[in-house]
mmCIF file of C-alpha atoms in Angstrom:
data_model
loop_
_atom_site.group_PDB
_atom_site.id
_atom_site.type_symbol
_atom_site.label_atom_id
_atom_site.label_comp_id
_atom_site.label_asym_id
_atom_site.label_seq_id
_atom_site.Cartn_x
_atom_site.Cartn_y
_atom_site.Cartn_z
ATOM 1 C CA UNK O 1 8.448 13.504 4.294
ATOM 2 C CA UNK O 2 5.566 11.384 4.767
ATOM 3 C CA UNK O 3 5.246 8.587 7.873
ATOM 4 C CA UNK O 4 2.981 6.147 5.896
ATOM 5 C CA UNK O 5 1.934 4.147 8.627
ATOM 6 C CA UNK O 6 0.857 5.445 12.163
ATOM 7 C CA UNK O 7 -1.851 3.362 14.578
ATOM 8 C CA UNK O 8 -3.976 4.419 17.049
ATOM 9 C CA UNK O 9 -3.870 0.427 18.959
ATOM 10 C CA UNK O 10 -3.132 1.522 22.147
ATOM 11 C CA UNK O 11 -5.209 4.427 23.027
ATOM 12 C CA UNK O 12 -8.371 5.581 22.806
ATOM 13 C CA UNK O 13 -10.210 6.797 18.919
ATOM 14 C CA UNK O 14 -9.930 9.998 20.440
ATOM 15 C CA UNK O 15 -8.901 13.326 18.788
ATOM 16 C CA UNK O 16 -6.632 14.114 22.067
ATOM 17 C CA UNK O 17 -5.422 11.310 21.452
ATOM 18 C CA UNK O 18 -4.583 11.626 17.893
ATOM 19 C CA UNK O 19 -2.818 15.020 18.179
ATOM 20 C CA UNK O 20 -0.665 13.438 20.246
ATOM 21 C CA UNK O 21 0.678 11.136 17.268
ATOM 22 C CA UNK O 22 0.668 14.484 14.933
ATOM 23 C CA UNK O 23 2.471 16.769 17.594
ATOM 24 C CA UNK O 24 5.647 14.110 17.504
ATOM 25 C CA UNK O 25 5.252 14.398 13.511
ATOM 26 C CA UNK O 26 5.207 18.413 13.654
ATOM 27 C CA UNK O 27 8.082 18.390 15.698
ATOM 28 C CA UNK O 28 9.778 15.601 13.807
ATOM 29 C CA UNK O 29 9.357 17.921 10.555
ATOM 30 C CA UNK O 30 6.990 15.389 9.066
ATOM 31 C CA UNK O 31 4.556 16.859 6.777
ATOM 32 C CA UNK O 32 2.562 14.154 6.518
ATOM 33 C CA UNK O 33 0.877 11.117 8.093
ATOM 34 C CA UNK O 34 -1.098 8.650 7.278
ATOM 35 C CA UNK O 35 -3.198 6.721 10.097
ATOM 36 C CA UNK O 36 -4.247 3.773 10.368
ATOM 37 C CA UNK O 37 -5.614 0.727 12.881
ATOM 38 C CA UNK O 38 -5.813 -3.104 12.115
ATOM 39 C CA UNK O 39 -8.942 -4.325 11.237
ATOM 40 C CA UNK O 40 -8.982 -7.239 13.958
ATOM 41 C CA UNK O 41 -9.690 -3.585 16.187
ATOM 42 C CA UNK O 42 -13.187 -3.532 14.670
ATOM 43 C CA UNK O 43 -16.226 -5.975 15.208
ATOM 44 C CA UNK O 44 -17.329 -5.282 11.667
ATOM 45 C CA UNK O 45 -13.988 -7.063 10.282
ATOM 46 C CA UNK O 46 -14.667 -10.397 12.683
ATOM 47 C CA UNK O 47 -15.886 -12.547 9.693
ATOM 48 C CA UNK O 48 -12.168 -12.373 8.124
ATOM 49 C CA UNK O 49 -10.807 -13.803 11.139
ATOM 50 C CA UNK O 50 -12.532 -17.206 11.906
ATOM 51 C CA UNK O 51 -9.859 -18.986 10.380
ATOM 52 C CA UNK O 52 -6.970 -17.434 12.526
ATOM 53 C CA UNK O 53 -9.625 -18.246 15.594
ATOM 54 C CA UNK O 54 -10.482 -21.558 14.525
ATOM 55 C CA UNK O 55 -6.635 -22.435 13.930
ATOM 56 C CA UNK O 56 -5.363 -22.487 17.747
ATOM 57 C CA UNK O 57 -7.395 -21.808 21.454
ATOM 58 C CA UNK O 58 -4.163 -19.248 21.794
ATOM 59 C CA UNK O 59 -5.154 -17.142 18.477
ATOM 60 C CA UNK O 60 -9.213 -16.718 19.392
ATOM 61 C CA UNK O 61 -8.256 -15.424 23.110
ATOM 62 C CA UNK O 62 -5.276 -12.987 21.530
ATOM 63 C CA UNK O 63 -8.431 -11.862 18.923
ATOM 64 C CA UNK O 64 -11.118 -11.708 21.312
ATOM 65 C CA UNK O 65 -8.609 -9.023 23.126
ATOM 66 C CA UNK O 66 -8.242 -6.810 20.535
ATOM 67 C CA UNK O 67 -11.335 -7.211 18.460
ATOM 68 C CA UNK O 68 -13.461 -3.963 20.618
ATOM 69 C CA UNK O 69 -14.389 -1.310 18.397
ATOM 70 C CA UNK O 70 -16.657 -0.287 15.877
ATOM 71 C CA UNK O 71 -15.347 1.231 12.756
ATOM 72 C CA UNK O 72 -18.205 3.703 13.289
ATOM 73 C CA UNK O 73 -16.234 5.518 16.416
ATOM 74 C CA UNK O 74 -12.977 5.536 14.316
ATOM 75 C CA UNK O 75 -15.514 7.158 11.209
ATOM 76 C CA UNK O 76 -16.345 9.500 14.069
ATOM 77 C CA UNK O 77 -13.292 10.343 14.812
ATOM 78 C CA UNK O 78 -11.907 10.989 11.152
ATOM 79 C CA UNK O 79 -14.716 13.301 10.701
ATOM 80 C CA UNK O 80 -13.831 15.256 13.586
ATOM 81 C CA UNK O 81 -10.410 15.671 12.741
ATOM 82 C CA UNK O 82 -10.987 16.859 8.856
ATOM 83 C CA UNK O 83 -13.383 19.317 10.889
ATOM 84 C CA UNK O 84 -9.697 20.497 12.026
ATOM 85 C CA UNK O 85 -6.669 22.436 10.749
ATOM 86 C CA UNK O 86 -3.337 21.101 11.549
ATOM 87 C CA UNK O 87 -0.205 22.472 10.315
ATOM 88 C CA UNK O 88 0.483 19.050 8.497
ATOM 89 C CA UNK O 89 -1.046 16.551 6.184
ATOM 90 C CA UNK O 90 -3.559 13.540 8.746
ATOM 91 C CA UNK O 91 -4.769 10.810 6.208
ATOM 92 C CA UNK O 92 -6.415 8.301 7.575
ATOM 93 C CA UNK O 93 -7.055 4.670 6.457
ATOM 94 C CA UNK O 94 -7.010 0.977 7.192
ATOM 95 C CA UNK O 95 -4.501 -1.700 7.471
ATOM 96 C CA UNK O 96 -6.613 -5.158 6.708
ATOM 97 C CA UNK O 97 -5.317 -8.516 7.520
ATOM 98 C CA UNK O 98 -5.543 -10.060 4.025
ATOM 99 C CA UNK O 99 -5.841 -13.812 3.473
ATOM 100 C CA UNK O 100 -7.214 -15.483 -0.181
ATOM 101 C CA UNK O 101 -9.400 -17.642 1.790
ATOM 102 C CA UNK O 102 -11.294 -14.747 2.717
ATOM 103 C CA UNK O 103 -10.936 -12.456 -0.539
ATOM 104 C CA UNK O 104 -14.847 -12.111 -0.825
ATOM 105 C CA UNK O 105 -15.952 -11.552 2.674
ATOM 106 C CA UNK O 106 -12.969 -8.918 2.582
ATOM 107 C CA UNK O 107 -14.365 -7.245 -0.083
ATOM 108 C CA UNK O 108 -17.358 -7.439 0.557
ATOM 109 C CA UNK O 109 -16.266 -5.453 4.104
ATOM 110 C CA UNK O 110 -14.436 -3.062 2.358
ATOM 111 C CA UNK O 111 -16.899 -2.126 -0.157
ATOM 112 C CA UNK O 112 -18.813 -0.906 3.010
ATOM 113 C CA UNK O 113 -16.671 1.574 4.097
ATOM 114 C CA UNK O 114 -13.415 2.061 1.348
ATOM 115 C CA UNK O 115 -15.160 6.002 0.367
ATOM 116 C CA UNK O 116 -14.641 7.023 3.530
ATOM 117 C CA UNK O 117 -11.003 6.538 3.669
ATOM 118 C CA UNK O 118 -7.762 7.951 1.770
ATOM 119 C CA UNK O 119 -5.899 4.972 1.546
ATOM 120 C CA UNK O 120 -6.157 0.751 2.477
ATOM 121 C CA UNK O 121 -2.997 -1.227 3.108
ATOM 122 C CA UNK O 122 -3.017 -4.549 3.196
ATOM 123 C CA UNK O 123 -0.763 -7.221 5.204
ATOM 124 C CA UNK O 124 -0.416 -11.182 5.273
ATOM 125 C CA UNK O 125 -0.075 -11.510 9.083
ATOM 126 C CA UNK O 126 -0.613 -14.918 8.977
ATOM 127 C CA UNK O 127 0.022 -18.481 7.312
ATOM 128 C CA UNK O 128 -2.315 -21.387 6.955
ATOM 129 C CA UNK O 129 -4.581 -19.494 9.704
ATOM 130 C CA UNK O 130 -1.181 -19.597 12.291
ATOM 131 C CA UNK O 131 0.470 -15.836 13.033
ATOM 132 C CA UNK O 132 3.588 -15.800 12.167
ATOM 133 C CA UNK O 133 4.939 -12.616 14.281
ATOM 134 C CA UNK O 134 3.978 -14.015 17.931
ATOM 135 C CA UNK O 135 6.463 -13.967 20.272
ATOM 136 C CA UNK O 136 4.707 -15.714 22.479
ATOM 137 C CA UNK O 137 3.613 -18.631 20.631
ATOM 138 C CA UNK O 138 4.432 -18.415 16.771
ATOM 139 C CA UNK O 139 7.513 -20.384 16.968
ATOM 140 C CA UNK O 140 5.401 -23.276 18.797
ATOM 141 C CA UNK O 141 2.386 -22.814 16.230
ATOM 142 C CA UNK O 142 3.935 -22.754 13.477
ATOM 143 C CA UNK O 143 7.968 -22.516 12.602
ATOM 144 C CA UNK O 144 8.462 -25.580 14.570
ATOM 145 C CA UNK O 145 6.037 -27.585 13.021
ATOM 146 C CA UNK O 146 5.928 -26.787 9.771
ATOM 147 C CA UNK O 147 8.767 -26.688 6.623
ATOM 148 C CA UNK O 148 10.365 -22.957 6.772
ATOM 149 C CA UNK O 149 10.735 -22.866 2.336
ATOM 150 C CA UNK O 150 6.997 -24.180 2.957
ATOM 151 C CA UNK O 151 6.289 -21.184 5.103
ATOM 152 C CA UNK O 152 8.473 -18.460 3.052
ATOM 153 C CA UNK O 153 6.258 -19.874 -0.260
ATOM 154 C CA UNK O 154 2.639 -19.362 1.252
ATOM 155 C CA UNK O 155 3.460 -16.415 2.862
ATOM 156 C CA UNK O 156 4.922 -14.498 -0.712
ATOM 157 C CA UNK O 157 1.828 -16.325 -2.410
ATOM 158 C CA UNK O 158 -0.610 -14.570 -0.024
ATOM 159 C CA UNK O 159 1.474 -11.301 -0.769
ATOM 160 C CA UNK O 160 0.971 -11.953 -4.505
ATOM 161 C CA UNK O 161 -2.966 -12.368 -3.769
ATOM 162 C CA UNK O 162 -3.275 -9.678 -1.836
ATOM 163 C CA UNK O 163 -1.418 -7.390 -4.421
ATOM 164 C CA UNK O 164 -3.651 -8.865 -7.309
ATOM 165 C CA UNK O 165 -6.580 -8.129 -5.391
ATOM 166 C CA UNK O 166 -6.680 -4.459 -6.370
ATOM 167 C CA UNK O 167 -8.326 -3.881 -2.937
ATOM 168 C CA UNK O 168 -5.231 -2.007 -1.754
ATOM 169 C CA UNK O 169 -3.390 1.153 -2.653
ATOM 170 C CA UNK O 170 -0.316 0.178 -0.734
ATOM 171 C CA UNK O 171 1.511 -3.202 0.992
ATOM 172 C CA UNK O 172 2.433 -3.021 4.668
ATOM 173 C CA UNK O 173 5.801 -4.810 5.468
ATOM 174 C CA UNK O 174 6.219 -6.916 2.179
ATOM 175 C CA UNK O 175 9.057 -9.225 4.086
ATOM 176 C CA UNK O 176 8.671 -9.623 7.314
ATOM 177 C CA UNK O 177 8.119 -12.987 7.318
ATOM 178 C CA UNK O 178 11.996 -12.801 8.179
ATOM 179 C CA UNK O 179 11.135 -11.331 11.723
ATOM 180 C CA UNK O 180 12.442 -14.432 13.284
ATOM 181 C CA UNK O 181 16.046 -14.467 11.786
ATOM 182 C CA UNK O 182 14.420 -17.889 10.133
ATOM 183 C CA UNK O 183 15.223 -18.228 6.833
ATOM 184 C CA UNK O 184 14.712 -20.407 3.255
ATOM 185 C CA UNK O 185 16.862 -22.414 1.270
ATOM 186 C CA UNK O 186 15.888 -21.442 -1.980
ATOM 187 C CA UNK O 187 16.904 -17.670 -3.481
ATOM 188 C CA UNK O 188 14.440 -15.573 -3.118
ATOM 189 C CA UNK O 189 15.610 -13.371 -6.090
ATOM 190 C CA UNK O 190 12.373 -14.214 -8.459
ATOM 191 C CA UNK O 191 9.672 -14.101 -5.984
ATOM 192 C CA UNK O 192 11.122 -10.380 -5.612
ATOM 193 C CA UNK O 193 11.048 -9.359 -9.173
ATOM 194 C CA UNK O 194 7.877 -10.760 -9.181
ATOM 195 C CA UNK O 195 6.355 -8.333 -6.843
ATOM 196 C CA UNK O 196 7.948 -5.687 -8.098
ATOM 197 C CA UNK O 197 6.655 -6.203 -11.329
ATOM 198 C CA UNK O 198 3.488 -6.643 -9.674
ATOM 199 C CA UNK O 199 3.655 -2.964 -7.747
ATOM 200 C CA UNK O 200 4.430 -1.252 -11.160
ATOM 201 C CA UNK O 201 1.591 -2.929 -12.811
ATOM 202 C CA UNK O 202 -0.892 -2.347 -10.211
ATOM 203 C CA UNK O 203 0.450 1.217 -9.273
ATOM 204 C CA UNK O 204 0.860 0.160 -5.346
ATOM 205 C CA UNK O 205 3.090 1.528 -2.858
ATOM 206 C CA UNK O 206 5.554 -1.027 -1.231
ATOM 207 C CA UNK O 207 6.479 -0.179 2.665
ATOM 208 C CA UNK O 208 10.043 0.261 4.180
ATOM 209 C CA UNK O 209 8.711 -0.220 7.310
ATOM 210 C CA UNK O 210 11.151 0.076 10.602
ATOM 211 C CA UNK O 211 8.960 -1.897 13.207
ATOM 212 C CA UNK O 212 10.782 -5.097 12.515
ATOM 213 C CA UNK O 213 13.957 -3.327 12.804
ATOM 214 C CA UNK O 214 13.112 -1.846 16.203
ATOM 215 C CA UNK O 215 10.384 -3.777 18.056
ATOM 216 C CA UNK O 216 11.948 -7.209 17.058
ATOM 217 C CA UNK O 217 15.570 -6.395 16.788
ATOM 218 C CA UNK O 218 15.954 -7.429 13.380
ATOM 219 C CA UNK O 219 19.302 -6.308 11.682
ATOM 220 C CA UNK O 220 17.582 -5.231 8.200
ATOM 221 C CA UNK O 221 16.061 -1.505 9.040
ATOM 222 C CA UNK O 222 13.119 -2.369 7.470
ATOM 223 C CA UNK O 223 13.556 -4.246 3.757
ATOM 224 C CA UNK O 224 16.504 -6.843 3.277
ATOM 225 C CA UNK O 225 19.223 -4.829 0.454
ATOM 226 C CA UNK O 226 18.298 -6.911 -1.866
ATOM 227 C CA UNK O 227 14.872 -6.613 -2.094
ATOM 228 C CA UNK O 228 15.037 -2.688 -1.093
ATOM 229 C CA UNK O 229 17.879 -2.497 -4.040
ATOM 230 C CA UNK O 230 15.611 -4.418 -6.719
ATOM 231 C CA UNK O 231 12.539 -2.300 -5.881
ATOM 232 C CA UNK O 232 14.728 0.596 -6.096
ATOM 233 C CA UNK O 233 16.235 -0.023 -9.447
ATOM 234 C CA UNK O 234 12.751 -1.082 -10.760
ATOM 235 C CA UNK O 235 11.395 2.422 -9.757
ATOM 236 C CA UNK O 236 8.606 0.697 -7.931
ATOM 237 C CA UNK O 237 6.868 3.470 -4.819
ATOM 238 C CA UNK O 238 8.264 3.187 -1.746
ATOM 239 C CA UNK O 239 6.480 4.731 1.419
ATOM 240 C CA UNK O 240 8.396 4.850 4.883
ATOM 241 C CA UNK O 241 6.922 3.559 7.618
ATOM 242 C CA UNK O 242 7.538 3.812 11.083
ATOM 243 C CA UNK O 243 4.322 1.466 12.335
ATOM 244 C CA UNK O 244 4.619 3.251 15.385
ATOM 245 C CA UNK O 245 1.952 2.664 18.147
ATOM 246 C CA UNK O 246 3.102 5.242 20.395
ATOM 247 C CA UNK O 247 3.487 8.655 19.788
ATOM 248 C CA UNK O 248 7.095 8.801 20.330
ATOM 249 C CA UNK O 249 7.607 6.289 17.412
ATOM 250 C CA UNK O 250 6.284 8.351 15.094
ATOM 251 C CA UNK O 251 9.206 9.029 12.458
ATOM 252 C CA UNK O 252 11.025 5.867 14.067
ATOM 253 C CA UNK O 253 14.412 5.026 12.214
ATOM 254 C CA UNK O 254 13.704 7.125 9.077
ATOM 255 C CA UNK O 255 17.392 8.665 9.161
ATOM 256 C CA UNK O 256 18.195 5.577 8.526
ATOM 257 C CA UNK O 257 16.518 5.324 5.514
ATOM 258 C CA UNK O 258 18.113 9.152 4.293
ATOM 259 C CA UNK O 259 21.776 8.304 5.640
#
């Protein structure tokens, strides 16, 4: 069983750290995982984010916060650890906040550093610059002001970008745009065939991933049925994800996946 999404947020780049994360997985009976850290972490990434930090005061102090890092001292640290023998499978990779706006300085990022790593997810975080997943001030930024069907449209248009992009071997959360429990009028039924369709043709993994399910107390453990059925039936990849940030999370919720 592979946990296909793992970050390393809230601690240190640190290979004490990190074992931490893969001792939960050994004892979990996880043979593999795949890390991972956002790239609003690393300074080197700050160019794809001027239009989330333009868009609202709130957004540039929440990015300011969490861009820290160099992506050299997480290079460091992936070195060390393939130095390293572990009883299970570490990959180690990126998950990049993709918007269309900023397809070429993303690339042009990526083509910096993609070698080094053994996989890149990507993830629409955000909509017309405005974060979607905030509990602290999405709903004023952004679902209150603007048209939900607008919303649900741009957000599964930047998912269709990102997927055409062919920067990205797999796609982090593909609809959690539903974190909220806010929802569209219109059936969503095509937009999900067409990303399916899209995953078989560009060979990409599609995530089950349980964070929604347990951070935000959303009733779908990870994908809604219908999309998770439609993927399913399509025979499109599926990777389980538990996008812990803790160790303990590692694994999160995946029985409910094999029940």
């Amino acid at each position: 069983m592979i946990d296909g999404h793992i970050h390393l947020e809230n601690g240190p780049l640190t290979i004490e750290y990190l074992e931490k994360f893969i001792d939960v997985a050994i004892k979990k009976d996880i043979k593999c995982i795949q890390i991972l850290d956002h790239t609003h972490r690393f300074i080197e990434f700050r160019p794809i984010y001027e239009n989330v930090k333009n868009a609202a005061k709130v957004q540039e102090e929440w990015f300011l916060k969490k861009s820290k890092d160099s992506i050299e001292d997480y290079l460091k640290l992936i070195k060390l650890a393939r130095e390293k023998e572990y009883p299970i499978e570490v990959k180690f990779g990126l998950e990049v906040c993709y918007t269309s706006q900023k397809d070429e300085e993303t690339r042009n990022i990526l083509n910096n550093y993609k070698d080094k790593f053994d996989f890149i997810v990507g993830a629409v975080h955000s909509v017309y610059g405005l974060l979607y997943d905030m509990e602290k001030f999405s709903r004023e930024l952004l679902w209150n002001v603007y048209d939900t069907d607008d919303i649900y449209k741009e957000y599964y248009n930047q998912i269709i970008k990102l997927m055409e992009s062919d920067m990205f071997t797999q796609v982090a959360h593909p609809d959690t745009i539903k974190l909220f429990n806010i929802y569209p009028t219109y059936d969503l039924t095509k937009t999900y065939n067409k990303i399916a369709d899209l995953a078989l043709e560009k060979d990409l993994y599609l995530e089950n991933n349980f964070g929604c399910y347990y951070r935000y107390n959303h009733k779908d453990p990870g994908l809604s049925k219908e999309l998770k059925e439609l993927l399913l039936n399509k025979g499109v990849k599926i990777m389980l994800a538990s996008d812990a940030h803790i160790p303990e999370h590692v694994g999160q919720c995946f029985e409910l996946w094999t029940n």
